[in-house]
Short mmCIF file of C-alpha atoms and ligand atoms in Angstrom, two decimals:
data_model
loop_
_atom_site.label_atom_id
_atom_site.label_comp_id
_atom_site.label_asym_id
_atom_site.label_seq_id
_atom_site.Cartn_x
_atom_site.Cartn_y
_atom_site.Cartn_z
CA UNK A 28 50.94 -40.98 -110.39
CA UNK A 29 52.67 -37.39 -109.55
CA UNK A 30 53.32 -35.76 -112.95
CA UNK A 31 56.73 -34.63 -113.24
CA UNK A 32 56.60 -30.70 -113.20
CA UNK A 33 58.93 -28.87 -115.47
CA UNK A 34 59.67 -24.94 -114.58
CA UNK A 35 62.00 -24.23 -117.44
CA UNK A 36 62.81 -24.67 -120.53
CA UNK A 37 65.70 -27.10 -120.33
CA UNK A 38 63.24 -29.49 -118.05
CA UNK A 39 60.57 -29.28 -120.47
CA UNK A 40 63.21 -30.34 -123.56
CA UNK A 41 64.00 -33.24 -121.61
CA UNK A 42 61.25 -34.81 -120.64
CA UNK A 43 59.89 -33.96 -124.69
CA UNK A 44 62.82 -36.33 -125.55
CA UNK A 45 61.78 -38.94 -123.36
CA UNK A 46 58.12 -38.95 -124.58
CA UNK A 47 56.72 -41.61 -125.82
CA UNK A 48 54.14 -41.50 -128.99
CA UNK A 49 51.65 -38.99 -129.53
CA UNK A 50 51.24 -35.15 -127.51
CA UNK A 51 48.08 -33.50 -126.25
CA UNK A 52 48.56 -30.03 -124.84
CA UNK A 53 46.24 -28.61 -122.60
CA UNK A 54 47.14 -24.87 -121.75
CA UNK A 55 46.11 -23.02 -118.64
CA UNK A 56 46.30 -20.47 -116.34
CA UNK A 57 45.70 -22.75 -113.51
CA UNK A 58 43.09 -22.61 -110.40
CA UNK A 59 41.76 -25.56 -112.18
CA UNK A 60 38.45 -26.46 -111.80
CA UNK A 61 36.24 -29.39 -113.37
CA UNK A 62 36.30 -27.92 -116.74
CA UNK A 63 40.16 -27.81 -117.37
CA UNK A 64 39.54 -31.55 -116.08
CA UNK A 65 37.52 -31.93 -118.45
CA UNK A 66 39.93 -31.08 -121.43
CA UNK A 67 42.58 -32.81 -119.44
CA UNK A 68 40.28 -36.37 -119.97
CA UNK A 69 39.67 -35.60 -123.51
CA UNK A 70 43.57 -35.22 -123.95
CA UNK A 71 43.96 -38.25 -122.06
CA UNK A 72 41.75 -40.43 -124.55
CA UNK A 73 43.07 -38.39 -127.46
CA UNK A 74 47.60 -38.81 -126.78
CA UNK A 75 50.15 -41.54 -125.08
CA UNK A 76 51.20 -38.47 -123.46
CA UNK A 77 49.45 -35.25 -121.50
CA UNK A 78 50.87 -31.87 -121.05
CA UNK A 79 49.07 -29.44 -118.82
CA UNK A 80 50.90 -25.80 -119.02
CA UNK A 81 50.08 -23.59 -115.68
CA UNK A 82 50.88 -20.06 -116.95
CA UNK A 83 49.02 -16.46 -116.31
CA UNK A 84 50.13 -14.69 -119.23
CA UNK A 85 51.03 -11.05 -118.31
CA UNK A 86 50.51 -10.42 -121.87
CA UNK A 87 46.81 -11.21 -122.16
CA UNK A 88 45.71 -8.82 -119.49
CA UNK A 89 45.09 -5.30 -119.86
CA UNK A 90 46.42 -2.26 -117.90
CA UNK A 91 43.42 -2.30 -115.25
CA UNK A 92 42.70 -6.16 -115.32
CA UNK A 93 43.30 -8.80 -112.93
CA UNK A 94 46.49 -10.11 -113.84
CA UNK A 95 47.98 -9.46 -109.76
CA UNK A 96 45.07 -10.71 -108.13
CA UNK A 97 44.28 -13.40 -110.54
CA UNK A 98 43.80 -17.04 -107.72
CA UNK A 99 47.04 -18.69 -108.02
CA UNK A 100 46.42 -22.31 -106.45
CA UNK A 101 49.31 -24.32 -107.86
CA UNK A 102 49.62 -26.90 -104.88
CA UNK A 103 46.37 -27.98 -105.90
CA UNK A 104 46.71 -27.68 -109.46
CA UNK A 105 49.48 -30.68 -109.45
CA UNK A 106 47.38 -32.44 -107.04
CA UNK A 107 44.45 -32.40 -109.68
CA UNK A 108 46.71 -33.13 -112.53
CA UNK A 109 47.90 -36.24 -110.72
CA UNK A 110 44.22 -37.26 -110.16
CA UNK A 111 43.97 -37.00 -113.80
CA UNK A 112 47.03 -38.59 -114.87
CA UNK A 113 48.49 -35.93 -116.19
CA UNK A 114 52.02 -36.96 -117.38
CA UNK A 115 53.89 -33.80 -117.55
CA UNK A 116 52.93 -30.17 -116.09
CA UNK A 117 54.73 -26.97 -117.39
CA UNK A 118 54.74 -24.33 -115.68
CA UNK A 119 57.25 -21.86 -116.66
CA UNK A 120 57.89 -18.64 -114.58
CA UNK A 121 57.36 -14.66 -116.57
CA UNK A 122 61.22 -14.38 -116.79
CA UNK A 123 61.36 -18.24 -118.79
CA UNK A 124 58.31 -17.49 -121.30
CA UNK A 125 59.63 -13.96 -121.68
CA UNK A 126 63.31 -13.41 -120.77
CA UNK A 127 63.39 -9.83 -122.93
CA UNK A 128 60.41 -7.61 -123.83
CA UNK A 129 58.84 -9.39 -126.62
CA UNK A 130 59.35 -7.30 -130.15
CA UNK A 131 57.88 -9.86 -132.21
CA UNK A 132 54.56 -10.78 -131.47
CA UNK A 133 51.15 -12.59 -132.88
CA UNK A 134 48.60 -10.19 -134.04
CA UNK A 135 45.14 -11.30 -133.90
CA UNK A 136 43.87 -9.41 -136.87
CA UNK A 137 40.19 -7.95 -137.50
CA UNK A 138 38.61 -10.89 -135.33
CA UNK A 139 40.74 -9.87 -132.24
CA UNK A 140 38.78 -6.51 -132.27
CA UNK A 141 35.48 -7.78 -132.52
CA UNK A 142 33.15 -8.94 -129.34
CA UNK A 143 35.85 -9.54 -126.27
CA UNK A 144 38.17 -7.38 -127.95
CA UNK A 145 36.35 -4.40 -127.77
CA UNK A 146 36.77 -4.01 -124.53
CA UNK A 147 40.26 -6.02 -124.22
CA UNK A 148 42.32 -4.51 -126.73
CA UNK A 149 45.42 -6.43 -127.14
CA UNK A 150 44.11 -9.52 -125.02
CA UNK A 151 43.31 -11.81 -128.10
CA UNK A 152 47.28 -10.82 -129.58
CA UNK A 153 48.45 -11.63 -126.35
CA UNK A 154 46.82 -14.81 -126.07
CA UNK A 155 47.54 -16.06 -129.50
CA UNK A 156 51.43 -15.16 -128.85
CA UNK A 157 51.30 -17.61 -125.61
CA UNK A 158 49.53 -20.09 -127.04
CA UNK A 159 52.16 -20.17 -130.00
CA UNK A 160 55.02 -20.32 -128.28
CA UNK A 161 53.40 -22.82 -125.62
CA UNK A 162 52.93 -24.96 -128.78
CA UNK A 163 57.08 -24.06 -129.87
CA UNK A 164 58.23 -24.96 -126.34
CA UNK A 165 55.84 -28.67 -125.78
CA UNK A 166 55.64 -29.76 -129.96
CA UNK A 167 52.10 -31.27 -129.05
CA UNK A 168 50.48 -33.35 -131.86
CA UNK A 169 47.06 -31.96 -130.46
CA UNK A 170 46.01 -29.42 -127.95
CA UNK A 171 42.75 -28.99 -126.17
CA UNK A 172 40.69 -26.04 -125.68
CA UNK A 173 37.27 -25.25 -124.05
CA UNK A 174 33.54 -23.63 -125.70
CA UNK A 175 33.53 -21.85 -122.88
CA UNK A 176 36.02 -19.45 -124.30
CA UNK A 177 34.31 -19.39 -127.86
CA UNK A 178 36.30 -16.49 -129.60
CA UNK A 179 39.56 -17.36 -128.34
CA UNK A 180 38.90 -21.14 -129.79
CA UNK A 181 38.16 -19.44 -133.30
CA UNK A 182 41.08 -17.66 -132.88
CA UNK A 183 43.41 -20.22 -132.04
CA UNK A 184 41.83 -22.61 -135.15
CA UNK A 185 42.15 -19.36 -137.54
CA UNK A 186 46.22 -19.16 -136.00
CA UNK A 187 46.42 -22.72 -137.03
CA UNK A 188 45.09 -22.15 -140.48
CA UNK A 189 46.68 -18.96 -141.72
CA UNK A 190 50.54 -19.91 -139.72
CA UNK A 191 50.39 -23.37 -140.80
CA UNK A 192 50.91 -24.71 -137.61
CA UNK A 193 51.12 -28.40 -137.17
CA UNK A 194 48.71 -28.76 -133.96
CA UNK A 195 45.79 -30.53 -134.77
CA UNK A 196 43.02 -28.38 -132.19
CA UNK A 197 40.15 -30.07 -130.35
CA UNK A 198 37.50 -28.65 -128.15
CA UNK A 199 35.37 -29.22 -125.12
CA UNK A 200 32.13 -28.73 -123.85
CA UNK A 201 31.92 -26.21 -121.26
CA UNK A 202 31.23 -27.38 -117.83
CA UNK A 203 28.46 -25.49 -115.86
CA UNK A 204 27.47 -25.92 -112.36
CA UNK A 205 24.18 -27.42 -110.94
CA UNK A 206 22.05 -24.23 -111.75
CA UNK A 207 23.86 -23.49 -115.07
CA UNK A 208 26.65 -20.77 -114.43
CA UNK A 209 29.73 -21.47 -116.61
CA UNK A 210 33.14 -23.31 -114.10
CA UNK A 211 35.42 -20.56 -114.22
CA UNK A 212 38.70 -19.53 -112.01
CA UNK A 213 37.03 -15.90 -111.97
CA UNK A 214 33.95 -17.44 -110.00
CA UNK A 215 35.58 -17.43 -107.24
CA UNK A 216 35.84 -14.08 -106.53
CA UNK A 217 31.97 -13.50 -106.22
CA UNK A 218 30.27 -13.19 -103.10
CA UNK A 219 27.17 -14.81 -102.41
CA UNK A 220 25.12 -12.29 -103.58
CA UNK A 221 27.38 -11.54 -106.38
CA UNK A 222 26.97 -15.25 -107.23
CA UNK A 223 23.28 -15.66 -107.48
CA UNK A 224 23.25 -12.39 -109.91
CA UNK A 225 25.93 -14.30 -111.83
CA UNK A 226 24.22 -17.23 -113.17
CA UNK A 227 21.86 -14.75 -115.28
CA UNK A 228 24.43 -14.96 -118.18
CA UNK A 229 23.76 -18.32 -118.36
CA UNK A 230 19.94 -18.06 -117.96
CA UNK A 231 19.98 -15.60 -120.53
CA UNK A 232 21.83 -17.81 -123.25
CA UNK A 233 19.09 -20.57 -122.03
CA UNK A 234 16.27 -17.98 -122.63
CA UNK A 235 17.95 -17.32 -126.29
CA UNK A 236 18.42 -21.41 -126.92
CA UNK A 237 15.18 -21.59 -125.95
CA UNK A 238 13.69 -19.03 -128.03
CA UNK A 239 15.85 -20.50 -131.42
CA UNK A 240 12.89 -21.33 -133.66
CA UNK A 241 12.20 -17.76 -133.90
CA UNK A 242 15.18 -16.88 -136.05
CA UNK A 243 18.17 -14.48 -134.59
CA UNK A 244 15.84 -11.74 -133.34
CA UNK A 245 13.95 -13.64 -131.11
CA UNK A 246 17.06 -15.32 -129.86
CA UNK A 247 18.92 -11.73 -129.08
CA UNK A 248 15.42 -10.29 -127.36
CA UNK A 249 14.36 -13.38 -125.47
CA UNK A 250 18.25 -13.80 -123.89
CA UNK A 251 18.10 -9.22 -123.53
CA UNK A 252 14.99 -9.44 -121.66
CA UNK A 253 16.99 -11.82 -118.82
CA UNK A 254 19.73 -9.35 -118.70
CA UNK A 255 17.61 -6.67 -118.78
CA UNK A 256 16.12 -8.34 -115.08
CA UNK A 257 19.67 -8.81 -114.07
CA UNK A 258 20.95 -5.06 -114.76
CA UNK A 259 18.39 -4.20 -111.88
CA UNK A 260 18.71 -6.98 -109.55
CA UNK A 261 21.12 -5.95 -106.12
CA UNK A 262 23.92 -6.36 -107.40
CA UNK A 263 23.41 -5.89 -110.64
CA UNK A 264 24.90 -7.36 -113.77
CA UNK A 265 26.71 -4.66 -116.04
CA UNK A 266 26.21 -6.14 -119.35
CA UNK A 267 29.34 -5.75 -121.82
CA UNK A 268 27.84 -7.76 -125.06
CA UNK A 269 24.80 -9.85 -126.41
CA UNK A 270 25.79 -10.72 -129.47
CA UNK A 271 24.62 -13.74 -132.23
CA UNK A 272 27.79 -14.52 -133.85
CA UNK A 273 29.12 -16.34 -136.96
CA UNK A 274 31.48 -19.31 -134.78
CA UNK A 275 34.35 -18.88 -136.99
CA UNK A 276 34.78 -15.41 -137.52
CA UNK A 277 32.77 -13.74 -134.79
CA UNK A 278 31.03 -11.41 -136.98
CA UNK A 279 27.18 -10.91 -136.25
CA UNK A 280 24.93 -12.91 -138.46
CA UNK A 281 22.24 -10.91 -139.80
CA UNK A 282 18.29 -11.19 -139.64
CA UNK A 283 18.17 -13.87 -141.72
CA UNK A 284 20.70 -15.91 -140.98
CA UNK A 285 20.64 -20.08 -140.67
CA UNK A 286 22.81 -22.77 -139.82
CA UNK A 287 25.45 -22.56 -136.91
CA UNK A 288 25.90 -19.42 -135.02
CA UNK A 289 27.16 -18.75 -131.11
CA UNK A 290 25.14 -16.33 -128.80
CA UNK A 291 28.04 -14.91 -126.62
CA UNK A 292 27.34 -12.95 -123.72
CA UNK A 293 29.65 -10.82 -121.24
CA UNK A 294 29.19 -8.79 -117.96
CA UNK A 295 30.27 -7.59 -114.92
CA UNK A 296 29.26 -8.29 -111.26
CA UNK A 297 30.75 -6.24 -109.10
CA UNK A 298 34.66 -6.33 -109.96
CA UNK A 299 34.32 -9.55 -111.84
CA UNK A 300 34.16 -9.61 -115.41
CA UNK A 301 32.47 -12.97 -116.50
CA UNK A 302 31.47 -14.41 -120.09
CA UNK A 303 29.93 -17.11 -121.39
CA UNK A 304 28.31 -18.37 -124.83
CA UNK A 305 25.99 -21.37 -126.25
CA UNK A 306 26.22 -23.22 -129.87
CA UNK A 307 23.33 -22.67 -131.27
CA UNK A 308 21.99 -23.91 -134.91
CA UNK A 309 19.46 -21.80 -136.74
CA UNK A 310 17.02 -23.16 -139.11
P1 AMP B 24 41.90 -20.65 -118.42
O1 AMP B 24 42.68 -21.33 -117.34
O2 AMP B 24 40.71 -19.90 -117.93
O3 AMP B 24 42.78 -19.87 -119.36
O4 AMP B 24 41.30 -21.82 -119.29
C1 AMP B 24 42.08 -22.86 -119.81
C2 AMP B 24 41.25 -23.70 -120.73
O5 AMP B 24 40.13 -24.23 -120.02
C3 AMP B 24 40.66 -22.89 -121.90
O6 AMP B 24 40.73 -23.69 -123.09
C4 AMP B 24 39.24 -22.64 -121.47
O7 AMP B 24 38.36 -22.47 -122.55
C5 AMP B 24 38.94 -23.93 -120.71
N1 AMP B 24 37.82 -23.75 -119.79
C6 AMP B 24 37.65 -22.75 -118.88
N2 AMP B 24 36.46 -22.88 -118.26
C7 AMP B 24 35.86 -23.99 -118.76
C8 AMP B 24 34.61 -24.66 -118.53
N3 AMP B 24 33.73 -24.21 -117.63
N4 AMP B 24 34.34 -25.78 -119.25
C9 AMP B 24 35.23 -26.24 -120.18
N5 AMP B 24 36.43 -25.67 -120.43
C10 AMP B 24 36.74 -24.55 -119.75
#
């Protein structure tokens, strides 16, 4: 079944009207890869009806980021929401999401300048915007959102809470491949040697699972000491963060701390800025 693709506005109103039952949104920025399938199943066990929005949000990047270059495969992208059955894909150009400068925007608050934010300032307000006015434009009852992008998940569930809005938000597992590294549409840029330094983020968070009896210090120096190998390897990984974080707020836990937490880690090989994270529960 070929989903029927809406580019503006006034397409995406009127195939809402003709929707039957129950919405699940499923927002991306396309080059979709088995993860966004992923999220695109769960929707498809969770609503009558599945939207898939294709959208790079000039907002979210910084001045410096990726936002030109960013792999923009949308042949593809239709071809793998049909294979889904997918029932509707939006994707609306800059000028239809944003026709005038926006004035009024979302502001992430304190948890938009912790962890990723640091170093993105402006990318979790920018996100949060899109994300609200993806949920204006499509009205889903539900909308689907990867682990893999733990802070922006907390962000979009705090949104929910504090604006009242009436999206009910589910999450996915992330999807790795074979040796562990995280699906993302950034992995594509790496070279083959970039590549096999990659997948250290994801040993690392192993290492710190692995390590989880031994309370939040031994987590944090067990997945350091991987990234510490990493920072020398050729090329090496420039680590951004290592950080043992409460999952709703994304404040560090402290020494002591039990009961849920997320180790989130973040670097750079070569030009590519990667991230990744693990669920972990302390005892
Ligand atoms: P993006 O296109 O990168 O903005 O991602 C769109 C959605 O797919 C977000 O909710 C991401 O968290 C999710 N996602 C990205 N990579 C993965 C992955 N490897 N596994 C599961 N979900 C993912």
């Amino acid at each position: 079944m070929t989903p029927v693709i809406a580019q503006t506005r006034e397409e995406l109103a009127a195939v809402r009207a003709d929707a039957q039952g129950t919405v699940a949104l499923v927002p991306t920025m396309g080059a979709l890869h088995e993860g966004h399938r992923s999220l695109i199943r769960r929707a498809r066990q969770l609503a009558d009806t599945v939207v898939v929005s294709v959208f790079v949000n000039p907002l979210q990047f910084g001045a410096g980021e990726d936002l030109d270059r960013y792999p923009r495969t949308f042949a593809a992208d239709v071809e793998a929401c049909a294979a889904e059955g997918v029932d509707v894909v939006f994707a609306p150009t800059v000028q239809v999401m944003y026709p005038d400068e926006p004035q009024v925007t979302v502001k992430a608050g304190p948890m938009g300048e912790r962890v990723e934010g640091l170093t993105r300032p402006g990318h979790f307000d920018g996100m949060l915007t899109v994300v609200l006015k993806l949920f204006h434009l499509v009205g889903p009852d539900v909308a689907v959102f990867g682990q893999k992008d733990a802070q922006q998940l907390a962000m979009i569930r705090r949104m929910a809470a504090d604006l009242n809005v009436p999206v009910a938000i589910e999450a996915g597992p992330t999807v790795r491949e074979f040796d562990g590294l995280a699906l993302s549409s950034r992995n594509r840029y790496l070279g083959p040697a970039e590549r096999a330094t990659a997948v250290a983020l994801s040993q690392a968070l192993q290492a710190g699972a692995d390590a989880v009896a031994g309370g939040p210090e031994a987590v944090l120096a067990a997945a350091g000491a991987v990234l510490g190998k990493a920072a020398a390897a050729d090329p090496p990984l420039e680590p951004d963060y290592l950080v043992l974080v409460d999952p709703a707020t994304f404040a560090d836990v402290g020494a002591g701390h039990t009961g849920p937490a997320v180790l989130a880690v973040a670097g750079r090989v070569g030009a590519t800025h990667l991230i990744d994270n693990v669920p972990l529960s302390l005892a």
